Each structure stands twice: as C-alpha cells, then as structure tokens.
Amino acid sequence: MATRHSAEYRDRHLVQELSSRIRRLSRRPLRIMEVCGTHTVSIFRHGIRSLLPETITLLSGPGCPVCVTDTAEIDAAIELARRPGVVIATFGDLLRVPGSRSSLERERAAGCEVRIVYSALDAVALARQTPGREVVFLGIGFETTAPTVAAAVLAARQAGLGNFSVLCLHKTVPPALAALTAAGDLRIDAFLLPGHVSVVIGRRAYLPFFERTRLPCAIAGFEPVDILQAVAALVAQAETERPQVENVYRRAVAEEGNPAAQRVLAAVFEPADARWRGIGVIPASGLEIREAYAAFDASRRFPLELAPAPEPRGCSCGEILTARKTPPECPLYGIRCTPSDPVGPCMVSSEGTCAAYFRYHDASAGG
Amino acid sequence: MCLAIPSRIVEIKDRMAVIDVDGVRRECSLLLLEDAAVGDWVIVHAGFAISRIDEEAARETLSLLREAAALAGGAPGGEPPAGE
Amino acid sequence: MDPADKILLDHGSGGRIAHRLLRDLLLPAFDNPALAELNDGAILEVEGSRLAFSTDSYTVDPIFFPGGDIGDLAVNGTVNDLAMCGARPLALSAAFILEEGFPLEDFRRILGTMARAAREAGVAIVTGDTKVVPRGAADRVFINTSGIGLIPPGVRVASHRARPGDRILLSGSLADHGVSVLAGREGLAFQTTVQSDTAPLHRMVAAMLAAGGEAVHVLRDPTRGGLGTALNEIAESSGVGVLIHEETIPLKPEVAGLCELLGFDPLYLANEGKLVAFVHPEAAEAVLAAVRADPAGRDAAWIGEALAAPAGRVVMQTRIGGRRIVDMLSGEQFPRIC
Ligand code: SF4
C-alpha cells in the first residue's frame, strides 16, 4: 500500500529471504543496539523480532530525542508556557513528556497556549501571524531535525521577526555513542545506526567512534527489508570477525552526508555539553545557538532557572537507554507506568522503548 | 528518531516545493537540499527535503535481494523453511 | 484521585484512559445492569419489545470537513449506535450548545445537513433544545443527539457474543474520517482528496441480520479510538483472542500516506461509516454479500478471526509475516516527527 521507495521494502518474499539468511549465518549470540527510536517503533510495528533467530537480541538505545530530554528542560518549557503572552510551538512528540510536576499537555488543559506544528517553519509562520505574541519553538531532535530548526531561525532573521525564538534542546549522536561505549560494562556487540541522522552527517561521521570500538556497525533505513538487511550485515561482520561501518541505506545516505544541511546547522548552532536523561552530562553532545543569533535564543531572551530535577523515583529509563535493562525488568513497568499514565520518558514517546514494548511486544511472548 | 518519508516533488517555486506522498500534498522547503528538481524522489523530514533518493543505489540493492530470493525460492529443498 | 487532576483531552479520545474514566467515575455513579453492558446503546425490555436507546455528543474541529460536517456526524453517529445494537432507528432528538457570536449562516448550514442526513436515514428528529453560552464558554457549536430504535425479534448482537471461530468483517476502508478531519485541521497544511466516510449503517445492518440472523454475533462501529480499540473491547468483553491480518485491511493509499507523514497508526483513527462484525463462519458468505450490496460496504473484507487464546488480546499478523500485539489506543495521537 505504501508509496514507491517504501512498498518494495515491505515485500514478504524479500523479508523471508533475509530472515532465512540471518538464521543461516547466525551462530553466536549477538546483542544489537538499535540506536534510533524510529527503528524501535518499526521493529515492533512490523513484528520483526518474531522473524529473528534466538541468537539475536535487539536492544533499544538512546535515540529517542523525547526520552533523553532532561526533566529540567521540560520544566523550563513549562515555565515558559505559563508566561503571559507566550505561545509554545512544538512537535507533537513533546506534549505528554512529564516534567517534575506537570506536562505541556496538562498546561494546555490549564489554559496555556501550546500549539502542535509539523515543521519549525510553521512556527515561524505563526510568529508572523501573531505579532503581539512571543512564539517559542521547542527545538528537539538530533542532527536530522536540528538543520530544519536552524533553517527556521535563518528564515525568521530574514523576515525580521522579533517575536520568534527557539528553546534549544538538540542533541547529537556520535558523542552519545562514544559515551555509551566508554562506560565500562558495555553489553552491546553491534550497532544498528540511525538512517536519517546519517543522511545529514554521512557515514564518515562514525569512523572515529568505530576506530575506538571496532564493533560491527550498519547504517539502516526504516523499512522491514532495510532493517533485516542491516541485521544480516551485522551478523556477517560478527561471524567473520570483520567489523566495519557498513552503509546499508545507500539510496539515502552518502559518505559525506548532506553538506547543505551541515552548513546551515553549523551557521546557527555550536556544540555544547548536554545532559541526557538517564545518562547524565555528555561533553559536546548538545547544540546551542551561536552568539550571532542570540536574539532567537529563548534561553537568552527569557532567563530561566534550570534547577536540576530529580528523575522520577524507581524509573529505570537510564538503564533502559543504555541496554542494561529491558522494560519488564523495571519495577514500575505496566503497573504504575503505562502509556496512558507514564512515569518515565521511555513510556511517553511512542518510540520510547517502554511504550513500544508495552504496545507491540512480541505476540508470541505476550500473555 | 526521525520520521522521514519518501516523497515526490511535483512543483517548485523559489526554494519551496510541493511534495506528494500517495496523493497527499504539502509544501516542503528545499533550503537543505541543493539542486532538487521536479520529479525527484526526496526524503522529507519535518517539512524539509533532506536527501534525494539515489535511484541507482535503490535499484542495485533491490535487484541483488530479488536475485537471492529467486535463487532460494527456485531451488526447492535447497533452502530449509524458516523455523518458527 | 489527586485533587489536582483535571480532565485532559485524552479522556475523550475513546482509548484506554477514556475507559478508565468510564469505569472509575461513571459506572459506579449510575450503577445499573443496562449501562454495565457497555454496548453502543442500552437495550431496554418494554412490554415484550426490546428498545435500543443511545446518546452521543459531537464536537469536532473543524466543524466542516471534506465529506461532511458536524451535522452529518451527529445524525449518523447516533443512527449507527442504534444499528450496532441490531435496532431499527425510530426517532432522534437533537440538542445544541451554541457559542455567542457563532455565525447564523453556519448554524443554518449544519441544520440543513442534519435534515438531509435524517431524511436519508429515514428517521425523524422529533424533539430538541438550544442553549447559548457566552463567547469562550464553548467552541462554536456542540451537538447532542439521542435516539431510540426497535430491535426485531430474534436479533441478538452484543459485544460479549464473539466466539472462537467467528470471522471478522470490516465494511470498508479504514481511517477515512480521521484523516479527512486531520487534513482539514488548521496549521498542518496537508492537502488530500480523502473524504470523511460518514454514513448511516442501519440498512446495511438490517440486510446483514436478514442474511445471517443469529450468526451475526457482534456489531461495532469503530469511531473514536479506531479499529484497534474496538477489537480490544470486543476481545475483552467476549473473552476471546482476536487475530487480524494487516494485508487484508482495506486502506486507501492517501490515508496510508498521511499516516506515514504524521506518524499515525490508522488502526487508531476514527471511522464514521464503517462497522466491524463478528460472524459465525456458516453465515459468512451470505453476510458479506449483504454488506457488499450496500453502497457503503462495497470494499468490505474479511480481516481476521476470533480465537480461543490469547483471551482478551488482539494480535496482528503484519504484512511482512511478523506478529505484533494491537493494544487499545493509549492517548490521542499527536502528529510527530520522531
Ligand atoms: S517502565 Fe516507565 S518507569 Fe520504568 S523505565 Fe520505562 S519509562 Fe521508566
């Protein structure tokens, strides 16, 4: 049913071929981390786990921008939403994420203006249409999304808008991978790398990380055939002990990435330390708005107290994001923490590991 | 982490394109993609085209896979059925 | 309950959180057997005949959307709730809450739509009420309709009557209404030609019952919460497992496209002119023929079957041959980019 460049990759015969190829090749147990939350959702949604042999374990990594957004940052967004005259514009993903006491969805119920947009440019248009209001866009996401937000800042500057700003919560992937693997007790044998981040940063961007770890890596698209092909590639690398950074998403990812997007990103943002929920501060893993664009930086325009907020008690998101636990091993999972009443961020985002697990977990394991 | 969908460019004006996904249309910015043309398939994320799909690479990938699948399917007994 | 708790939009989404509201607040407050059945309408025995009685309130943004407006929904929705009890609709009521400043022109247009929908459904709107509230106290117009219908002798459809072995029929393509409303919503700026599927289903139901009689076990219109939620409700109240096959579910390409773009799962988007039926296999072909004979049922398809296990669960065989659990909607879906 899906469109070209998508339907072909949901073909049952190709899926079967890849599934049996993996079964044939796989001898030793392999723990693969899918770094990206969109992979997590696709894996659950298509029931891909049910097509893999027992030797393969898929673990979800820190690649859900919502899940890794720090509680204090959500609190900051909520504080902004409460200010008179402020309209928050956000991707729908952030609406339900719990801060330390509330969520944007609750604030909206209490009367704050919170608008869902599809694109950062929609937020710029909103600012243009409502000159008397301050439109604050919540900039979340990795290298895929950050250039789109940077482009929106450039567009706002060009339009001479004085009432548009960005609360910049962006993060970048390679430093997080480095931090994950630097922690001593790594229990990951191979990495399924995020396709659309790679579209922007290119295969090359992973090479320093790879040189340090020498773990099998494959850049994958998001259709079932893409994912299985990448798993097959990782199994082959592991079995032959010839690790590399393999680009299995060649129709979209170039060696050098997307230079135009990289330029726009670098024009507006510069690297900064960032706190990842459940993981802690990772050096140079975030982005902040450059001095030249200070007028569009919500954190400079509206000085905010970013009081460090404790993580919800009992929540194992940190261990989940680093593959030390699976959701059912969290004491709150499915009891106090469900998608309609989430405690931790992994349950909020539809691509969060706990939420995806809760919704779609393998039918054969279900009961 | 980033929902991005293959879409076809059906119109370009300035640096904005109209994209089509199975009959659904929307405006999409070309600010992040150099020299895109009408008829190109692009990957769209949050209202921006971020990559042009390399048709050549797509064809190669698929034909290799299809060959393998045909070989497996065409040699009965050569391929044990995937166990459940 | 936390005193700071407030009603959220999710409480009205028809999914799990809406269920909790029903179970924790409404059922205990009104406690009675007819309500406890939790069918689309209540079934009342009155001097030997069985009446179906149903009510629903309608709020939709935008109020005019491709393929219909709030007026169609208000008439067809209640007609369909009665039809899902196996009833022939007899009469409707309509009550309006209007916001001060709402254009008379729009009100007139909605009334015209309602009159036409009622005429097409062959049921009269026999009583009503209008209230006006100050600007800001309501969003333009809210409509409540209630309806009564007569259940013919020998008809016994109810959400707890699904049995292992039943085949599951969907009367047409999924999620058309949900997508048409989303596409029309301000700010998202998507253009589609998808139209809402709003339509009365009581004639289709009458034909199904004539063809299948007691073999038609369950009827449900998967409105808010979508097919996924409706199937879960049936699985739970009947104590059966439900297995559906993704590739058999009719879905228009444009609907699939918009769902991909915004990250929606069509299993959880609303339908306003579709029904899902659990039918004993012996009557399956006759019932399908009856549905297909109706203009709103031309694309009807078998999408799965009821099983003995896992009781209360819905499982989907995916297009690529994998398996996954289909849960109830767990909160209104928001457009997402991740
Ligand atoms: S189940 Fe909830 S509390 Fe536990 S790790 Fe997941 S999100 Fe956190």
Short mmCIF file of N, CA, C and O in Angstrom, two decimals, chain A residues 196-256:
data_model
loop_
_atom_site.label_atom_id
_atom_site.label_comp_id
_atom_site.label_asym_id
_atom_site.label_seq_id
_atom_site.Cartn_x
_atom_site.Cartn_y
_atom_site.Cartn_z
N HIS A 196 18.36 8.34 9.31
CA HIS A 196 18.12 9.72 8.91
C HIS A 196 19.08 10.71 9.54
O HIS A 196 19.37 11.75 8.97
N VAL A 197 19.62 10.37 10.70
CA VAL A 197 20.74 11.15 11.21
C VAL A 197 21.90 11.02 10.23
O VAL A 197 22.56 12.00 9.87
N SER A 198 22.09 9.81 9.74
CA SER A 198 23.20 9.57 8.82
C SER A 198 23.02 10.29 7.49
O SER A 198 24.00 10.67 6.85
N VAL A 199 21.77 10.49 7.09
CA VAL A 199 21.50 11.26 5.87
C VAL A 199 22.21 12.61 5.99
O VAL A 199 22.82 13.11 5.05
N VAL A 200 22.17 13.21 7.18
CA VAL A 200 22.77 14.52 7.37
C VAL A 200 24.27 14.42 7.64
O VAL A 200 25.06 15.11 7.00
N ILE A 201 24.69 13.54 8.55
CA ILE A 201 26.11 13.58 8.95
C ILE A 201 27.00 12.68 8.09
O ILE A 201 28.21 12.83 8.09
N GLY A 202 26.39 11.72 7.37
CA GLY A 202 27.18 10.87 6.49
C GLY A 202 27.82 9.70 7.22
O GLY A 202 27.97 9.71 8.44
N ARG A 203 28.23 8.68 6.44
CA ARG A 203 28.84 7.51 7.04
C ARG A 203 30.15 7.87 7.75
O ARG A 203 30.49 7.35 8.80
N ARG A 204 30.85 8.82 7.13
CA ARG A 204 32.16 9.22 7.62
C ARG A 204 32.14 9.64 9.10
O ARG A 204 33.10 9.43 9.82
N ALA A 205 31.04 10.23 9.52
CA ALA A 205 30.98 10.79 10.88
C ALA A 205 31.14 9.72 11.96
O ALA A 205 31.46 10.04 13.10
N TYR A 206 30.92 8.45 11.61
CA TYR A 206 31.01 7.41 12.63
C TYR A 206 32.41 6.81 12.72
O TYR A 206 32.67 5.99 13.60
N LEU A 207 33.29 7.19 11.81
CA LEU A 207 34.58 6.49 11.74
C LEU A 207 35.42 6.64 13.02
O LEU A 207 35.97 5.65 13.49
N PRO A 208 35.51 7.86 13.61
CA PRO A 208 36.30 7.96 14.85
C PRO A 208 35.76 7.03 15.94
O PRO A 208 36.53 6.35 16.62
N PHE A 209 34.43 6.98 16.06
CA PHE A 209 33.81 6.10 17.05
C PHE A 209 34.16 4.64 16.74
O PHE A 209 34.55 3.86 17.62
N PHE A 210 34.07 4.30 15.48
CA PHE A 210 34.34 2.91 15.09
C PHE A 210 35.80 2.54 15.35
O PHE A 210 36.09 1.46 15.86
N GLU A 211 36.71 3.46 15.03
CA GLU A 211 38.13 3.15 15.22
C GLU A 211 38.41 2.80 16.68
O GLU A 211 39.26 1.96 16.96
N ARG A 212 37.71 3.46 17.60
CA ARG A 212 37.95 3.19 19.01
C ARG A 212 37.35 1.86 19.45
O ARG A 212 37.94 1.13 20.24
N THR A 213 36.17 1.53 18.93
CA THR A 213 35.49 0.35 19.48
C THR A 213 35.67 -0.90 18.63
O THR A 213 35.61 -2.00 19.15
N ARG A 214 35.85 -0.72 17.33
CA ARG A 214 35.93 -1.85 16.40
C ARG A 214 34.73 -2.79 16.54
O ARG A 214 34.85 -4.00 16.42
N LEU A 215 33.57 -2.25 16.80
CA LEU A 215 32.35 -3.07 16.87
C LEU A 215 31.61 -2.97 15.54
O LEU A 215 31.61 -1.92 14.90
N PRO A 216 30.95 -4.06 15.11
CA PRO A 216 30.20 -4.03 13.86
C PRO A 216 29.14 -2.93 13.87
O PRO A 216 28.43 -2.76 14.87
N CYS A 217 29.06 -2.18 12.77
CA CYS A 217 28.09 -1.10 12.66
C CYS A 217 27.42 -1.17 11.29
O CYS A 217 28.08 -1.47 10.29
N ALA A 218 26.13 -0.89 11.24
CA ALA A 218 25.44 -0.81 9.95
C ALA A 218 24.43 0.32 9.99
O ALA A 218 23.65 0.43 10.94
N ILE A 219 24.48 1.17 8.97
CA ILE A 219 23.52 2.27 8.83
C ILE A 219 22.29 1.72 8.12
O ILE A 219 22.41 1.15 7.03
N ALA A 220 21.13 1.88 8.74
CA ALA A 220 19.94 1.22 8.19
C ALA A 220 18.81 2.20 7.96
O ALA A 220 18.63 3.15 8.71
N GLY A 221 18.02 1.93 6.90
CA GLY A 221 16.76 2.62 6.68
C GLY A 221 15.70 2.04 7.61
O GLY A 221 16.02 1.26 8.51
N PHE A 222 14.45 2.41 7.37
CA PHE A 222 13.42 2.14 8.37
C PHE A 222 12.37 1.13 7.95
O PHE A 222 11.48 0.81 8.72
N GLU A 223 12.46 0.65 6.73
CA GLU A 223 11.50 -0.36 6.29
C GLU A 223 11.99 -1.73 6.75
O GLU A 223 13.19 -1.91 7.01
N PRO A 224 11.08 -2.70 6.83
CA PRO A 224 11.48 -4.02 7.31
C PRO A 224 12.67 -4.61 6.55
O PRO A 224 13.59 -5.15 7.17
N VAL A 225 12.67 -4.46 5.22
CA VAL A 225 13.79 -5.02 4.45
C VAL A 225 15.10 -4.30 4.82
O VAL A 225 16.14 -4.93 4.98
N ASP A 226 15.02 -2.99 4.99
CA ASP A 226 16.22 -2.23 5.39
C ASP A 226 16.79 -2.76 6.70
O ASP A 226 17.99 -2.96 6.85
N ILE A 227 15.89 -2.94 7.66
CA ILE A 227 16.35 -3.32 9.00
C ILE A 227 16.91 -4.74 8.98
O ILE A 227 17.99 -4.99 9.52
N LEU A 228 16.22 -5.64 8.29
CA LEU A 228 16.71 -7.02 8.26
C LEU A 228 18.02 -7.12 7.49
O LEU A 228 18.91 -7.89 7.84
N GLN A 229 18.13 -6.31 6.45
CA GLN A 229 19.37 -6.32 5.68
C GLN A 229 20.53 -5.86 6.55
O GLN A 229 21.62 -6.41 6.49
N ALA A 230 20.27 -4.87 7.38
CA ALA A 230 21.33 -4.37 8.27
C ALA A 230 21.66 -5.42 9.33
O ALA A 230 22.83 -5.63 9.66
N VAL A 231 20.64 -6.09 9.84
CA VAL A 231 20.91 -7.14 10.82
C VAL A 231 21.74 -8.24 10.18
O VAL A 231 22.72 -8.73 10.76
N ALA A 232 21.39 -8.60 8.94
CA ALA A 232 22.17 -9.63 8.24
C ALA A 232 23.62 -9.18 8.08
O ALA A 232 24.56 -9.96 8.26
N ALA A 233 23.80 -7.90 7.76
CA ALA A 233 25.15 -7.37 7.60
C ALA A 233 25.93 -7.45 8.91
O ALA A 233 27.11 -7.83 8.93
N LEU A 234 25.26 -7.10 10.00
CA LEU A 234 25.93 -7.13 11.31
C LEU A 234 26.30 -8.56 11.68
O LEU A 234 27.39 -8.83 12.21
N VAL A 235 25.39 -9.50 11.42
CA VAL A 235 25.67 -10.90 11.73
C VAL A 235 26.89 -11.36 10.93
O VAL A 235 27.82 -11.98 11.46
N ALA A 236 26.90 -11.00 9.64
CA ALA A 236 28.03 -11.41 8.80
C ALA A 236 29.34 -10.82 9.30
O ALA A 236 30.35 -11.52 9.41
N GLN A 237 29.31 -9.54 9.66
CA GLN A 237 30.53 -8.91 10.20
C GLN A 237 31.00 -9.61 11.46
O GLN A 237 32.20 -9.87 11.64
N ALA A 238 30.05 -9.93 12.34
CA ALA A 238 30.42 -10.53 13.61
C ALA A 238 30.94 -11.95 13.41
O ALA A 238 31.94 -12.35 14.00
N GLU A 239 30.27 -12.72 12.55
CA GLU A 239 30.67 -14.11 12.35
C GLU A 239 32.04 -14.20 11.69
O GLU A 239 32.82 -15.10 11.99
N THR A 240 32.32 -13.28 10.77
CA THR A 240 33.62 -13.33 10.09
C THR A 240 34.67 -12.50 10.82
O THR A 240 35.82 -12.42 10.36
N GLU A 241 34.27 -11.88 11.92
CA GLU A 241 35.16 -11.01 12.69
C GLU A 241 35.81 -9.94 11.81
O GLU A 241 36.99 -9.65 11.93
N ARG A 242 34.98 -9.40 10.91
CA ARG A 242 35.49 -8.29 10.09
C ARG A 242 34.55 -7.09 10.25
O ARG A 242 33.72 -6.82 9.39
N PRO A 243 34.69 -6.39 11.39
CA PRO A 243 33.79 -5.27 11.64
C PRO A 243 34.08 -4.09 10.72
O PRO A 243 35.21 -3.92 10.26
N GLN A 244 33.05 -3.33 10.43
CA GLN A 244 33.21 -2.11 9.65
C GLN A 244 31.97 -1.24 9.88
O GLN A 244 31.06 -1.63 10.60
N VAL A 245 31.98 -0.04 9.28
CA VAL A 245 30.77 0.78 9.28
C VAL A 245 30.14 0.61 7.91
O VAL A 245 30.61 1.18 6.93
N GLU A 246 29.12 -0.24 7.86
CA GLU A 246 28.55 -0.60 6.57
C GLU A 246 27.34 0.28 6.30
O GLU A 246 26.47 0.42 7.17
N ASN A 247 27.29 0.83 5.11
CA ASN A 247 26.13 1.66 4.76
C ASN A 247 25.13 0.80 4.00
O ASN A 247 25.29 0.53 2.82
N VAL A 248 24.06 0.39 4.69
CA VAL A 248 23.06 -0.46 4.06
C VAL A 248 21.87 0.40 3.59
O VAL A 248 20.86 -0.10 3.15
N TYR A 249 22.00 1.71 3.73
CA TYR A 249 20.92 2.63 3.35
C TYR A 249 21.47 3.55 2.27
O TYR A 249 21.36 4.76 2.35
N ARG A 250 22.07 2.91 1.24
CA ARG A 250 22.80 3.69 0.25
C ARG A 250 21.89 4.59 -0.59
O ARG A 250 22.34 5.59 -1.11
N ARG A 251 20.61 4.25 -0.70
CA ARG A 251 19.77 5.10 -1.53
C ARG A 251 19.54 6.47 -0.91
O ARG A 251 19.12 7.40 -1.58
N ALA A 252 19.83 6.61 0.38
CA ALA A 252 19.59 7.90 1.04
C ALA A 252 20.83 8.50 1.70
O ALA A 252 20.90 9.71 1.90
N VAL A 253 21.79 7.66 2.06
CA VAL A 253 22.92 8.15 2.85
C VAL A 253 24.19 8.19 2.00
O VAL A 253 24.58 7.18 1.41
N ALA A 254 24.82 9.35 1.97
CA ALA A 254 26.08 9.49 1.24
C ALA A 254 27.23 9.48 2.23
O ALA A 254 27.07 9.76 3.41
N GLU A 255 28.40 9.15 1.72
CA GLU A 255 29.61 9.11 2.56
C GLU A 255 29.78 10.40 3.35
O GLU A 255 30.07 10.39 4.53
N GLU A 256 29.58 11.53 2.67
CA GLU A 256 29.81 12.83 3.31
C GLU A 256 28.55 13.42 3.93
O GLU A 256 28.59 14.53 4.45
#
